[in-house]
Amino acid sequence: MMTTSSDVLVVGGGMAGAVAALAAATRGRSVTLLRKAPGATALASGAIDLAPMGEQRHVTSVAVASATAGWLEAVASRSPSHPYCAVGPRGLALIGDAADMILGRLADAGLPHAPFDAKGRGHLVVDLTGKVRRVASAQASQKLEETEPGKRRIGVVRFRRHLSLDTGLTLAGLRAVFANVVPVEVDWPDEADGAFLLPVEIGRRLDDPRGRSALFKLLRTAVAGKRLTHLVLPPIAGLEHVSEVMRAVSDVTGTKAVETLGGEASLPGHRLDRALSRALEAAGVRLETNAHGASDGKLKRFPGAIVLASGRFIGGGLERRDRLRETIFDLPVDDGARPIKDEPLDVLTSRRGLGAHRVFRAGIRIDENLRPLDVGGKPFREGLFAAGSVIGGHDPQADFSGMGVAILTGYLAGLRAAEWKRS
Amino acid sequence: MKQLIRRFRALALLGIQALILQPIKRLRNLKVSGEARFLEAYTPDRLLPLTVEERRRRDRFNACINCGLCDVSCDLLASVRRSRLPSLSSVAVGYGRSMTEYPFARLSLEELSSCDDCLRCEAACPRGVPLKEMIDDLLAHATRLDKAGFGMKRLSAGSGGALELPEKRPLAAAGMEKSE
């Protein structure tokens, strides 16, 4: 493995690993990032959630501003096992720096985001089911522009011929929140098998100016006479050139165009994944992709600092075969309160779908300096730091804090790894 | 008294069956291999015997979580008939778990005949599903089923390329034929 020449080795190429690598590289360290394959970050919706911030009916009320103030601290105090808590108040205070750093790098890599807003009202986004909620940031194409409620008239684009991009749900959901919501139906994509195209394929098509023309022609006709202020698209607006696509859609239709958050086979997730790779390359991070089998002995003998950002069940950082284990160092796993070993899955899950599933909070434990802990609660190994969802004690989805944890712990772990010297 | 005789007769019959008839049947069956008997009994249900190694491989096919990341990596997908093969991940999800679906898999996989083994799909898979191996394996099994006469057969010309499965014989009937 040629990695031995680097100061810092990051294991995992999702949001947490990328932030850690960038933070360490910023401090002048040489960094290598091992990456198996795209992980959970490539499936992300595009929203940068830090914690739950108001949704649905509340979005138009003035009370949101005061209700969301201090929510970050509230999450930390409500669940003491949460990584926001584990890193301590001084660590948590750096979340703004961390987010500004990564969102800046993503913008440089061609994926602009709405400015990070953790303390204010955040930004409005719409998901595929038409649910409107506030997030700390999201891809710029996903930010719903706020206008006076009375003047808002929203069109929802529906591809009549497409099988999976039927935005009927989006329409129904938006109607529960806003008064003037109308469908904008277009017969597209119009080729024989167009109904089966994946979101990413449609995105690639729209990246090409010639590819856009057919859709734009249809859109222009479809919105005519509807006097729309906003146009909501499914999450398909370009894989690489999202800004151009959104600008063009807005120009053609005379509206403020917005994409919904990504769903299954998320195009915004792919965009993010690609932009992170570009940002890493631009920062001079050495990328070793397709690094399956990173758990072998060579990794354990690496002399420099290691950041473990290997994710959970999708990334491969955790695995459950007979027992639940952390795959690289075999670190002890718990749910933030109790150790998890070989309990059967029905003990680790709740019967209620939206209940508290212990297995979804599973991960390793860390101390304030992001060092993974062994069974006795002592740092497992010198120079080893952890970031992202491999850290337990939080449910990335249910807590609405997955991206926030990845960004914060990635940043802190990257800084600690950069500072670390073998004693 | 009558009841006692009846009970004795029943026990005697059971004894004869257990001690004489059953061992004779066993001996006769020894001539036919276990595999042949398995095939006879289960191919009508489109099930084939698997070696231990083949079963182990299936565990890896089953690791698919339908994330769709392989689809994004595949250039070939743009040129296939999508009504037959909507996506690569649909192969793993639709067929990787159920052998009885293999004859249908053949139809989808024919669309991948010009695959040049770039293996980018496997590199993109977060779960390490060996897609190429899976596709080869599914095709091999579909062929085996074809040979056994229980695969998918095309209807003759004029049907517009519609496909049909041969009628499934009831398992019991298949067993009866054997012993006659």
PDB file of C-alpha atoms in Angstrom, chain A residues 36-39 42-43 193 196-198 200-201 204 239 264-266 270 274 290 292 313-316 318 321, chain B residues 59 65-69 71-75 77-78 80-84 86-87 122-128:
ATOM      1  CA  LYS A  36     -14.437   1.270  -1.414  1.00  0.00           C
ATOM      2  CA  ALA A  37     -17.364   2.471  -3.492  1.00  0.00           C
ATOM      3  CA  PRO A  38     -19.988   5.218  -3.279  1.00  0.00           C
ATOM      4  CA  GLY A  39     -21.785   4.881   0.052  1.00  0.00           C
ATOM      5  CA  ALA A  42     -24.370   9.038  -2.797  1.00  0.00           C
ATOM      6  CA  LEU A  43     -27.924   8.153  -1.763  1.00  0.00           C
ATOM      7  CA  ASP A 193     -38.523   3.355 -23.401  1.00  0.00           C
ATOM      8  CA  PHE A 196     -38.017   3.620 -17.636  1.00  0.00           C
ATOM      9  CA  LEU A 197     -35.250   6.203 -17.604  1.00  0.00           C
ATOM     10  CA  LEU A 198     -33.503   6.587 -14.271  1.00  0.00           C
ATOM     11  CA  VAL A 200     -29.528  10.100 -13.361  1.00  0.00           C
ATOM     12  CA  GLU A 201     -30.065   9.362 -17.044  1.00  0.00           C
ATOM     13  CA  ARG A 204     -27.339  13.585 -18.001  1.00  0.00           C
ATOM     14  CA  LEU A 239     -26.038  15.685 -12.992  1.00  0.00           C
ATOM     15  CA  GLU A 264     -34.732   6.566  -4.262  1.00  0.00           C
ATOM     16  CA  ALA A 265     -31.815   6.442  -6.715  1.00  0.00           C
ATOM     17  CA  SER A 266     -31.207  10.045  -5.711  1.00  0.00           C
ATOM     18  CA  HIS A 270     -24.881  11.449  -6.992  1.00  0.00           C
ATOM     19  CA  ARG A 274     -19.188  13.605  -7.541  1.00  0.00           C
ATOM     20  CA  ASN A 290     -12.214   0.614  -5.080  1.00  0.00           C
ATOM     21  CA  HIS A 292     -12.159  -3.172  -0.888  1.00  0.00           C
ATOM     22  CA  PHE A 313     -24.426  -0.748   7.062  1.00  0.00           C
ATOM     23  CA  ILE A 314     -24.358   0.796   3.590  1.00  0.00           C
ATOM     24  CA  GLY A 315     -20.805   2.101   3.767  1.00  0.00           C
ATOM     25  CA  GLY A 316     -19.661  -1.134   5.361  1.00  0.00           C
ATOM     26  CA  LEU A 318     -20.665  -1.948  10.568  1.00  0.00           C
ATOM     27  CA  ARG A 321     -23.196 -11.465  10.709  1.00  0.00           C
TER      28      ARG A 321
ATOM     29  CA  ASP B  59     -25.420 -15.094   0.020  1.00  0.00           C
ATOM     30  CA  ILE B  65     -29.963  -3.339  -1.022  1.00  0.00           C
ATOM     31  CA  ASN B  66     -31.429  -1.918  -4.237  1.00  0.00           C
ATOM     32  CA  CYS B  67     -29.612   1.423  -3.933  1.00  0.00           C
ATOM     33  CA  GLY B  68     -29.243   1.708  -7.707  1.00  0.00           C
ATOM     34  CA  LEU B  69     -25.599   2.841  -7.661  1.00  0.00           C
ATOM     35  CA  ASP B  71     -27.168   1.537 -12.668  1.00  0.00           C
ATOM     36  CA  VAL B  72     -25.435   4.889 -12.699  1.00  0.00           C
ATOM     37  CA  SER B  73     -22.127   3.280 -13.576  1.00  0.00           C
ATOM     38  CA  CYS B  74     -23.407   1.263 -16.542  1.00  0.00           C
ATOM     39  CA  ASP B  75     -23.041   2.725 -20.039  1.00  0.00           C
ATOM     40  CA  LEU B  77     -27.990   0.481 -19.975  1.00  0.00           C
ATOM     41  CA  ALA B  78     -28.647   3.397 -22.303  1.00  0.00           C
ATOM     42  CA  VAL B  80     -30.935  -1.827 -23.975  1.00  0.00           C
ATOM     43  CA  ARG B  81     -34.682  -2.326 -24.270  1.00  0.00           C
ATOM     44  CA  ARG B  82     -35.681  -0.964 -20.911  1.00  0.00           C
ATOM     45  CA  SER B  83     -39.078  -2.575 -20.919  1.00  0.00           C
ATOM     46  CA  ARG B  84     -37.139  -5.841 -20.620  1.00  0.00           C
ATOM     47  CA  PRO B  86     -35.349  -1.527 -16.532  1.00  0.00           C
ATOM     48  CA  SER B  87     -32.071  -1.367 -14.625  1.00  0.00           C
ATOM     49  CA  GLU B 122     -19.176  -4.036  -9.301  1.00  0.00           C
ATOM     50  CA  ALA B 123     -16.796  -1.249  -8.364  1.00  0.00           C
ATOM     51  CA  ALA B 124     -19.788   0.992  -7.644  1.00  0.00           C
ATOM     52  CA  CYS B 125     -21.564  -1.479  -5.392  1.00  0.00           C
ATOM     53  CA  PRO B 126     -21.313  -0.540  -1.715  1.00  0.00           C
ATOM     54  CA  ARG B 127     -22.248  -4.067  -0.708  1.00  0.00           C
ATOM     55  CA  GLY B 128     -19.740  -5.833  -2.921  1.00  0.00           C
TER      56      GLY B 128
END
